DNA sequence: AAGACTAAACCGACCAGTCTAATAATTAAC
DNA sequence: GTTAATTATTAGACTGGTCGGTTTAGTCTT
């Protein structure tokens, strides 16, 4: 329970302010746990952050894969648009204070190489999911056979993360909508 | 001279590690100036950072505009590709440790609203330059008249920044190359 | 002499992380 | 079944270091 509260607080705080800008004190206060308990369950702030990230990525991937790989009635483009449209609505509901934990961690400084490597691996997994989705579209003749799916998956993932950064800064969903509109030209 | 050294050090350090991850001590050491001098010339670390950013954006914009708006012999797509290709080569030369100061500042936490507003304004200016470049292409029938140039400028700018984040993480130019390749489908 | 600038000691706030001690939960002994 | 021993967990004061920023004193230049 204590561990659970800590992870929930970490998810909330990190996705709003980023790893470097959240102090342990704030985590403890939000989770309502004492420092001793925290260091009993986690060996360091960074190890804790990786666990938060792991949970975030895994939970997200479950949904991502179910939308991108299992909606057999929809074309790849429709699947991708569905997923991103839902995310955009969520971001808007929370008034653009939360972003993508994984994407934001991309540009986090002051973290170990292990941390960065973990983020990189997770992003690879997300990208690979997009690629598989596109490949399936090729098989069904919903997508041009000449399309470089790896390249396209990379462009989509990175474009989306870039749009989220801009969204957070401008407190507007316009960048997200722009991105989604561009999918019509890309796929 | 003192001020100059500080700004140069700030540019170097901020674009490698980000505002929050560079302490004053490191700036002073790199610039080889004492703290007293720093606070004589700048009222705070943040005010200093804004000046660094201002200089970065202005210098960059001069080049950006000259490539995107004054290369009359090239199509918009060619101009944009030229600019980004040059940037990609620069990034590679510096082994992907430096990114785009403006884009990275997008996701900086722990900064004032004034700081964020400034970053937002500068990004708007860059985006507007792309938009003007595309508009010119419309006039010359190099670009479809139905293209939403504002949307496309947003997608290009944000997509590029997202690719840079990924580049820094993976220490590879692949995300940049992927982005550039996608321009063929977009424009 | 006056203002621009340098120099560094110093400040309180905050940082992640440690330590010791008290308490709760679980297992073992009889 | 009760008590004793053991481990898991909580609690928060405390440490050493770093943060951005201030202050005061001194040194140039004009």
Short mmCIF file of C-alpha atoms (C1' of nucleotides) in Angstrom, two decimals:
data_model
loop_
_atom_site.label_atom_id
_atom_site.label_comp_id
_atom_site.label_asym_id
_atom_site.label_seq_id
_atom_site.Cartn_x
_atom_site.Cartn_y
_atom_site.Cartn_z
CA UNK A 1 0.00 0.00 0.00
CA UNK A 2 2.78 2.39 0.93
CA UNK A 3 4.69 1.44 -2.18
CA UNK A 4 1.53 1.83 -4.21
CA UNK A 5 0.88 5.32 -2.91
CA UNK A 6 4.43 6.32 -3.72
CA UNK A 7 4.24 5.05 -7.29
CA UNK A 8 0.90 6.79 -7.86
CA UNK A 9 2.28 10.07 -6.54
CA UNK A 10 5.38 9.68 -8.66
CA UNK A 11 3.35 9.12 -11.80
CA UNK A 12 1.25 12.17 -11.12
CA UNK A 13 4.11 14.49 -10.22
CA UNK A 14 6.65 13.34 -12.81
CA UNK A 15 4.22 13.62 -15.67
CA UNK A 16 3.40 17.16 -14.66
CA UNK A 17 6.81 18.54 -13.78
CA UNK A 18 9.40 16.05 -14.93
CA UNK A 19 11.84 14.00 -12.91
CA UNK A 20 14.35 16.73 -12.13
CA UNK A 21 11.79 19.21 -10.97
CA UNK A 22 10.15 17.03 -8.38
CA UNK A 23 11.92 16.70 -5.06
CA UNK A 24 11.65 13.75 -2.75
CA UNK A 25 9.91 15.92 -0.17
CA UNK A 26 7.09 16.61 -2.58
CA UNK A 27 6.70 12.96 -3.44
CA UNK A 28 6.54 12.02 0.23
CA UNK A 29 4.03 14.75 1.00
CA UNK A 30 1.78 13.81 -1.91
CA UNK A 31 1.94 10.11 -1.13
CA UNK A 32 1.67 10.81 2.59
CA UNK A 33 4.49 8.48 3.48
CA UNK A 34 7.63 9.12 5.53
CA UNK A 35 11.08 9.10 4.07
CA UNK A 36 12.07 5.92 5.85
CA UNK A 37 9.33 3.98 4.13
CA UNK A 38 10.33 5.33 0.75
CA UNK A 39 13.92 4.24 1.10
CA UNK A 40 12.80 0.93 2.44
CA UNK A 41 10.95 0.18 -0.78
CA UNK A 42 13.23 1.93 -3.29
CA UNK A 43 16.96 2.12 -3.28
CA UNK A 44 17.07 5.62 -4.79
CA UNK A 45 14.96 8.32 -6.36
CA UNK A 46 16.08 7.22 -9.78
CA UNK A 47 15.32 3.54 -9.20
CA UNK A 48 11.90 4.70 -8.06
CA UNK A 49 11.46 6.79 -11.20
CA UNK A 50 12.30 3.84 -13.39
CA UNK A 51 9.60 1.81 -11.68
CA UNK A 52 7.12 4.61 -12.22
CA UNK A 53 8.13 4.77 -15.86
CA UNK A 54 7.92 1.02 -16.23
CA UNK A 55 4.40 0.92 -14.93
CA UNK A 56 3.38 3.87 -17.10
CA UNK A 57 4.84 2.35 -20.23
CA UNK A 58 3.44 -1.11 -19.62
CA UNK A 59 -0.07 0.08 -18.86
CA UNK A 60 0.03 2.41 -21.85
CA UNK A 61 1.33 -0.30 -24.14
CA UNK A 62 -1.50 -2.63 -23.26
CA UNK A 63 -3.99 -0.08 -24.48
CA UNK A 64 -1.83 1.00 -27.40
CA UNK A 65 -1.44 -2.55 -28.68
CA UNK A 66 -5.10 -3.36 -28.23
CA UNK A 67 -6.08 -0.35 -30.33
CA UNK A 68 -3.36 -0.64 -32.96
CA UNK A 69 -3.17 -4.38 -33.37
CA UNK A 70 -6.55 -5.78 -32.46
CA UNK A 71 -9.13 -3.48 -34.01
CA UNK A 72 -9.48 -5.64 -37.06
CA UNK A 73 -12.41 -3.65 -38.42
CA UNK A 74 -10.36 -0.46 -38.76
CA UNK A 75 -7.56 0.53 -41.12
CA UNK A 76 -4.17 1.33 -39.59
CA UNK A 77 -4.76 5.01 -40.08
CA UNK A 78 -8.12 4.83 -38.36
CA UNK A 79 -6.64 2.88 -35.47
CA UNK A 80 -3.83 5.33 -34.98
CA UNK A 81 -6.16 8.29 -35.24
CA UNK A 82 -8.50 6.71 -32.71
CA UNK A 83 -5.72 6.24 -30.20
CA UNK A 84 -4.27 9.72 -30.57
CA UNK A 85 -7.64 11.37 -30.59
CA UNK A 86 -8.44 9.76 -27.27
CA UNK A 87 -5.11 10.90 -25.85
CA UNK A 88 -5.73 14.43 -27.08
CA UNK A 89 -9.08 14.49 -25.32
CA UNK A 90 -7.47 13.29 -22.11
CA UNK A 91 -4.80 15.96 -22.30
CA UNK A 92 -7.41 18.62 -22.86
CA UNK A 93 -9.49 17.42 -19.92
CA UNK A 94 -6.48 17.82 -17.68
CA UNK A 95 -5.86 21.28 -19.10
CA UNK A 96 -2.59 20.30 -20.74
CA UNK A 97 -0.63 20.01 -17.54
CA UNK A 98 0.18 16.37 -18.08
CA UNK A 99 2.20 15.12 -21.01
CA UNK A 100 3.68 11.83 -22.03
CA UNK A 101 5.97 10.59 -19.29
CA UNK A 102 8.07 8.65 -21.75
CA UNK A 103 8.44 11.44 -24.26
CA UNK A 104 9.25 14.02 -21.64
CA UNK A 105 11.89 11.75 -20.15
CA UNK A 106 13.61 11.88 -23.53
CA UNK A 107 14.94 15.31 -22.77
CA UNK A 108 15.51 14.86 -19.06
CA UNK A 109 19.00 15.75 -18.01
CA UNK A 110 20.68 14.82 -14.75
CA UNK A 111 19.81 11.16 -15.03
CA UNK A 112 22.00 8.10 -15.35
CA UNK A 113 22.74 6.26 -18.56
CA UNK A 114 20.71 3.36 -17.22
CA UNK A 115 17.68 5.62 -16.97
CA UNK A 116 18.11 6.89 -20.50
CA UNK A 117 18.65 3.40 -21.82
CA UNK A 118 15.41 2.29 -20.23
CA UNK A 119 13.49 5.17 -21.80
CA UNK A 120 15.04 4.34 -25.15
CA UNK A 121 14.01 0.71 -24.92
CA UNK A 122 10.45 1.59 -24.07
CA UNK A 123 10.17 4.07 -26.91
CA UNK A 124 11.46 1.38 -29.26
CA UNK A 125 8.66 -0.86 -28.11
CA UNK A 126 6.04 1.81 -28.83
CA UNK A 127 7.55 2.47 -32.22
CA UNK A 128 7.61 -1.20 -33.04
CA UNK A 129 3.92 -1.42 -32.26
CA UNK A 130 3.18 1.31 -34.79
CA UNK A 131 5.38 -0.46 -37.31
CA UNK A 132 3.52 -3.74 -36.84
CA UNK A 133 0.23 -1.94 -37.23
CA UNK A 134 1.38 -0.44 -40.52
CA UNK A 135 2.73 -3.75 -41.75
CA UNK A 136 -0.64 -5.28 -41.17
CA UNK A 137 -2.15 -2.52 -43.29
CA UNK A 138 0.24 -3.43 -46.07
CA UNK A 139 -0.90 -7.04 -46.01
CA UNK A 140 -4.50 -5.90 -46.28
CA UNK A 141 -3.72 -3.48 -49.08
CA UNK A 142 -4.80 -0.54 -46.96
CA UNK A 143 -1.36 0.99 -47.20
CA UNK A 144 1.06 1.42 -50.09
CA UNK A 145 3.44 -1.53 -50.35
CA UNK A 146 6.29 0.88 -50.97
CA UNK A 147 5.93 2.62 -47.64
CA UNK A 148 8.91 2.34 -45.30
CA UNK A 149 7.03 1.31 -42.19
CA UNK A 150 9.99 1.65 -39.83
CA UNK A 151 10.61 5.20 -40.98
CA UNK A 152 6.93 6.04 -40.77
CA UNK A 153 6.60 4.60 -37.29
CA UNK A 154 9.54 6.71 -36.17
CA UNK A 155 8.08 9.86 -37.71
CA UNK A 156 4.70 9.26 -36.13
CA UNK A 157 6.05 8.55 -32.66
CA UNK A 158 8.51 11.43 -32.63
CA UNK A 159 6.07 13.82 -34.26
CA UNK A 160 3.50 13.03 -31.64
CA UNK A 161 5.94 13.57 -28.78
CA UNK A 162 7.04 16.86 -30.30
CA UNK A 163 3.43 17.93 -30.60
CA UNK A 164 2.86 17.12 -26.93
CA UNK A 165 5.78 19.29 -25.87
CA UNK A 166 4.36 22.17 -27.84
CA UNK A 167 0.92 21.49 -26.43
CA UNK A 168 2.20 21.77 -22.89
CA UNK A 169 3.95 25.01 -23.64
CA UNK A 170 1.07 26.67 -25.46
CA UNK A 171 -1.61 25.07 -23.31
CA UNK A 172 -3.49 24.31 -26.49
CA UNK A 173 -4.51 21.18 -28.35
CA UNK A 174 -3.77 22.79 -31.67
CA UNK A 175 -0.39 21.05 -32.10
CA UNK A 176 -2.06 17.70 -31.47
CA UNK A 177 -4.82 18.40 -33.96
CA UNK A 178 -2.26 19.56 -36.49
CA UNK A 179 -0.36 16.33 -36.03
CA UNK A 180 -3.46 14.20 -36.45
CA UNK A 181 -4.40 16.07 -39.59
CA UNK A 182 -0.95 15.41 -41.03
CA UNK A 183 -1.55 11.67 -40.72
CA UNK A 184 -3.83 11.92 -43.75
CA UNK A 185 -0.88 13.01 -45.83
CA UNK A 186 1.59 10.55 -44.33
CA UNK A 187 -0.18 7.22 -44.38
CA UNK B 1 33.90 40.60 -22.63
CA UNK B 2 32.85 39.17 -19.31
CA UNK B 3 29.23 39.27 -20.35
CA UNK B 4 30.16 37.73 -23.66
CA UNK B 5 32.00 34.85 -22.05
CA UNK B 6 29.03 34.17 -19.81
CA UNK B 7 26.56 34.10 -22.70
CA UNK B 8 28.81 31.81 -24.72
CA UNK B 9 29.18 29.43 -21.79
CA UNK B 10 25.44 29.53 -21.19
CA UNK B 11 24.70 28.66 -24.80
CA UNK B 12 27.09 25.75 -24.73
CA UNK B 13 25.97 24.35 -21.40
CA UNK B 14 22.24 24.90 -21.73
CA UNK B 15 22.06 23.28 -25.14
CA UNK B 16 23.86 20.23 -23.80
CA UNK B 17 22.18 19.76 -20.46
CA UNK B 18 19.19 22.05 -20.30
CA UNK B 19 18.52 25.00 -18.06
CA UNK B 20 17.64 23.10 -14.90
CA UNK B 21 20.62 20.81 -15.03
CA UNK B 22 23.26 23.50 -15.23
CA UNK B 23 24.16 25.24 -12.00
CA UNK B 24 25.54 28.71 -11.69
CA UNK B 25 28.83 27.31 -10.47
CA UNK B 26 29.33 25.43 -13.72
CA UNK B 27 28.51 28.48 -15.78
CA UNK B 28 30.99 30.57 -13.84
CA UNK B 29 33.70 27.95 -14.10
CA UNK B 30 33.21 27.47 -17.83
CA UNK B 31 33.10 31.19 -18.51
CA UNK B 32 35.95 31.79 -16.05
CA UNK B 33 34.22 34.66 -14.36
CA UNK B 34 33.43 35.26 -10.70
CA UNK B 35 29.94 35.29 -9.33
CA UNK B 36 30.00 38.99 -8.59
CA UNK B 37 30.53 39.78 -12.24
CA UNK B 38 27.70 37.52 -13.28
CA UNK B 39 25.19 39.20 -11.03
CA UNK B 40 26.44 42.57 -12.09
CA UNK B 41 25.46 41.83 -15.68
CA UNK B 42 22.37 39.67 -15.11
CA UNK B 43 19.72 40.06 -12.50
CA UNK B 44 19.13 36.31 -12.17
CA UNK B 45 19.97 32.95 -13.68
CA UNK B 46 16.67 32.95 -15.49
CA UNK B 47 17.08 36.45 -16.91
CA UNK B 48 20.48 35.27 -18.11
CA UNK B 49 18.96 32.20 -19.70
CA UNK B 50 16.43 34.30 -21.57
CA UNK B 51 19.26 36.39 -23.00
CA UNK B 52 21.06 33.23 -24.07
CA UNK B 53 17.88 31.98 -25.67
CA UNK B 54 17.23 35.29 -27.34
CA UNK B 55 20.62 35.33 -28.95
CA UNK B 56 20.30 31.70 -30.01
CA UNK B 57 16.91 32.23 -31.55
CA UNK B 58 17.84 35.45 -33.30
CA UNK B 59 21.04 34.10 -34.81
CA UNK B 60 19.27 30.95 -35.87
CA UNK B 61 16.37 32.84 -37.37
CA UNK B 62 18.67 34.92 -39.55
CA UNK B 63 19.97 31.76 -41.16
CA UNK B 64 16.58 30.06 -41.19
CA UNK B 65 14.93 32.97 -42.96
CA UNK B 66 17.73 33.35 -45.46
CA UNK B 67 17.43 29.69 -46.43
CA UNK B 68 13.64 29.43 -46.37
CA UNK B 69 12.69 32.81 -47.80
CA UNK B 70 15.54 33.94 -49.99
CA UNK B 71 16.66 30.90 -51.96
CA UNK B 72 14.52 31.79 -54.91
CA UNK B 73 15.97 29.04 -57.08
CA UNK B 74 14.72 26.27 -54.82
CA UNK B 75 11.25 24.94 -54.08
CA UNK B 76 9.97 25.22 -50.49
CA UNK B 77 10.58 21.55 -49.94
CA UNK B 78 14.14 21.83 -51.19
CA UNK B 79 14.80 24.86 -49.00
CA UNK B 80 13.45 23.15 -45.92
CA UNK B 81 15.37 19.99 -46.64
CA UNK B 82 18.54 21.98 -47.17
CA UNK B 83 18.20 23.69 -43.82
CA UNK B 84 17.40 20.55 -41.88
CA UNK B 85 20.05 18.51 -43.62
CA UNK B 86 22.66 21.06 -42.57
CA UNK B 87 21.42 20.96 -38.98
CA UNK B 88 21.52 17.18 -38.98
CA UNK B 89 25.13 17.25 -40.11
CA UNK B 90 26.00 19.71 -37.37
CA UNK B 91 24.35 17.54 -34.75
CA UNK B 92 26.22 14.52 -35.98
CA UNK B 93 29.54 16.35 -35.92
CA UNK B 94 28.96 17.17 -32.27
CA UNK B 95 28.05 13.55 -31.59
CA UNK B 96 24.44 14.36 -30.75
CA UNK B 97 25.19 16.01 -27.45
CA UNK B 98 23.72 19.34 -28.50
CA UNK B 99 20.10 19.76 -29.45
CA UNK B 100 17.86 22.69 -30.24
CA UNK B 101 17.92 25.10 -27.34
CA UNK B 102 14.45 26.36 -28.15
CA UNK B 103 12.87 22.97 -28.55
CA UNK B 104 14.46 21.59 -25.42
CA UNK B 105 13.25 24.58 -23.44
CA UNK B 106 9.74 23.55 -24.40
CA UNK B 107 9.77 20.82 -21.82
CA UNK B 108 11.84 22.61 -19.20
CA UNK B 109 10.18 22.63 -15.83
CA UNK B 110 11.05 24.86 -12.92
CA UNK B 111 10.97 28.04 -14.94
CA UNK B 112 8.76 31.09 -14.72
CA UNK B 113 5.79 31.79 -16.90
CA UNK B 114 7.74 34.64 -18.45
CA UNK B 115 10.39 32.19 -19.55
CA UNK B 116 7.85 29.85 -21.11
CA UNK B 117 6.07 32.72 -22.80
CA UNK B 118 9.33 33.83 -24.35
CA UNK B 119 10.05 30.35 -25.67
CA UNK B 120 6.53 30.19 -27.07
CA UNK B 121 6.92 33.48 -28.88
CA UNK B 122 10.18 32.43 -30.45
CA UNK B 123 8.76 29.12 -31.62
CA UNK B 124 5.86 30.99 -33.17
CA UNK B 125 8.34 33.06 -35.11
CA UNK B 126 10.09 29.96 -36.45
CA UNK B 127 6.80 28.38 -37.35
CA UNK B 128 5.66 31.53 -39.12
CA UNK B 129 8.81 31.47 -41.20
CA UNK B 130 7.99 27.96 -42.39
CA UNK B 131 4.45 29.03 -43.12
CA UNK B 132 5.63 31.97 -45.23
CA UNK B 133 7.98 29.70 -47.10
CA UNK B 134 5.13 27.34 -47.90
CA UNK B 135 2.84 30.20 -48.91
CA UNK B 136 5.43 31.32 -51.39
CA UNK B 137 5.45 27.81 -52.82
CA UNK B 138 1.71 28.03 -53.28
CA UNK B 139 2.06 31.23 -55.28
CA UNK B 140 4.63 29.58 -57.52
CA UNK B 141 2.48 26.47 -57.95
CA UNK B 142 5.12 24.31 -56.31
CA UNK B 143 2.70 23.31 -53.59
CA UNK B 144 -0.91 22.27 -53.64
CA UNK B 145 -3.21 25.26 -53.18
CA UNK B 146 -5.36 23.24 -50.82
CA UNK B 147 -2.56 22.71 -48.31
CA UNK B 148 -3.15 24.21 -44.89
CA UNK B 149 0.19 25.96 -44.51
CA UNK B 150 -0.28 26.89 -40.86
CA UNK B 151 -1.01 23.30 -39.96
CA UNK B 152 1.89 22.04 -42.04
CA UNK B 153 4.31 24.55 -40.52
CA UNK B 154 3.26 23.39 -37.07
CA UNK B 155 3.72 19.73 -37.97
CA UNK B 156 7.13 20.35 -39.46
CA UNK B 157 8.44 22.39 -36.55
CA UNK B 158 7.11 20.07 -33.86
CA UNK B 159 8.08 16.96 -35.75
CA UNK B 160 11.61 18.23 -36.10
CA UNK B 161 11.89 19.06 -32.41
CA UNK B 162 10.52 15.65 -31.50
CA UNK B 163 13.07 14.03 -33.78
CA UNK B 164 15.86 15.97 -32.09
CA UNK B 165 14.80 14.74 -28.66
CA UNK B 166 14.90 11.20 -29.91
CA UNK B 167 18.23 11.80 -31.59
CA UNK B 168 19.77 12.96 -28.34
CA UNK B 169 18.47 9.95 -26.50
CA UNK B 170 19.52 7.37 -29.07
CA UNK B 171 22.70 9.20 -30.08
CA UNK B 172 21.76 8.54 -33.67
CA UNK B 173 20.76 10.67 -36.65
CA UNK B 174 18.21 8.13 -37.73
CA UNK B 175 15.23 10.06 -36.29
CA UNK B 176 16.36 13.16 -38.18
CA UNK B 177 16.74 11.25 -41.43
CA UNK B 178 13.34 9.66 -40.91
CA UNK B 179 11.83 13.09 -40.43
CA UNK B 180 13.46 14.47 -43.54
CA UNK B 181 12.25 11.52 -45.56
CA UNK B 182 8.70 12.13 -44.36
CA UNK B 183 8.80 15.61 -45.84
CA UNK B 184 8.39 14.02 -49.27
CA UNK B 185 5.02 12.72 -48.22
CA UNK B 186 3.92 15.86 -46.42
CA UNK B 187 4.69 18.68 -48.82
"C1'" DA C 1 36.28 61.13 -6.94
"C1'" DA C 2 32.69 58.51 -9.19
"C1'" DG C 3 30.86 54.83 -11.45
"C1'" DA C 4 31.73 50.27 -13.60
"C1'" DC C 5 33.30 46.11 -12.55
"C1'" DT C 6 35.60 42.21 -9.98
"C1'" DA C 7 36.23 39.19 -6.14
"C1'" DA C 8 34.86 35.89 -2.85
"C1'" DA C 9 32.94 35.05 1.65
"C1'" DC C 10 28.51 34.18 3.06
"C1'" DC C 11 23.29 33.11 3.36
"C1'" DG C 12 19.13 30.39 3.92
"C1'" DA C 13 16.69 27.01 1.27
"C1'" DC C 14 16.63 22.77 -0.53
"C1'" DC C 15 18.64 18.43 -2.34
"C1'" DA C 16 19.03 13.17 -2.13
"C1'" DG C 17 20.20 10.02 1.02
"C1'" DT C 18 21.53 7.90 5.96
"C1'" DC C 19 20.83 6.56 10.66
"C1'" DT C 20 18.81 5.07 14.75
"C1'" DA C 21 14.98 3.91 17.15
"C1'" DA C 22 10.30 2.65 17.68
"C1'" DT C 23 6.49 -0.16 16.07
"C1'" DA C 24 3.88 -3.70 13.56
"C1'" DA C 25 3.58 -8.24 11.57
"C1'" DT C 26 5.13 -12.83 11.18
"C1'" DT C 27 7.17 -16.98 12.63
"C1'" DA C 28 9.10 -20.19 16.14
"C1'" DA C 29 9.26 -22.33 20.61
"C1'" DC C 30 7.22 -24.40 24.27
"C1'" DG D 1 -2.37 -20.85 22.92
"C1'" DT D 2 0.63 -17.82 24.74
"C1'" DT D 3 5.01 -15.92 24.67
"C1'" DA D 4 9.50 -15.13 22.69
"C1'" DA D 5 12.39 -14.17 18.75
"C1'" DT D 6 12.76 -12.34 14.20
"C1'" DT D 7 11.87 -9.69 10.49
"C1'" DA D 8 9.35 -6.01 7.88
"C1'" DT D 9 8.00 -1.52 8.04
"C1'" DT D 10 7.45 3.16 9.78
"C1'" DA D 11 9.11 7.44 11.59
"C1'" DG D 12 11.66 11.65 11.17
"C1'" DA D 13 15.82 13.96 12.83
"C1'" DC D 14 20.05 14.61 10.73
"C1'" DT D 15 24.15 14.89 7.25
"C1'" DG D 16 26.90 16.79 3.84
"C1'" DG D 17 26.56 18.92 -0.27
"C1'" DT D 18 24.63 22.10 -3.79
"C1'" DC D 19 21.38 25.46 -5.20
"C1'" DG D 20 20.54 30.51 -6.64
"C1'" DG D 21 21.32 34.76 -4.76
"C1'" DT D 22 23.26 38.68 -1.51
"C1'" DT D 23 26.59 41.41 0.58
"C1'" DT D 24 30.57 43.84 1.39
"C1'" DA D 25 34.97 45.17 0.19
"C1'" DG D 26 38.13 46.23 -3.06
"C1'" DT D 27 39.98 47.47 -7.87
"C1'" DC D 28 40.03 49.28 -11.96
"C1'" DT D 29 38.90 53.13 -15.55
"C1'" DT D 30 37.92 57.84 -16.73
#
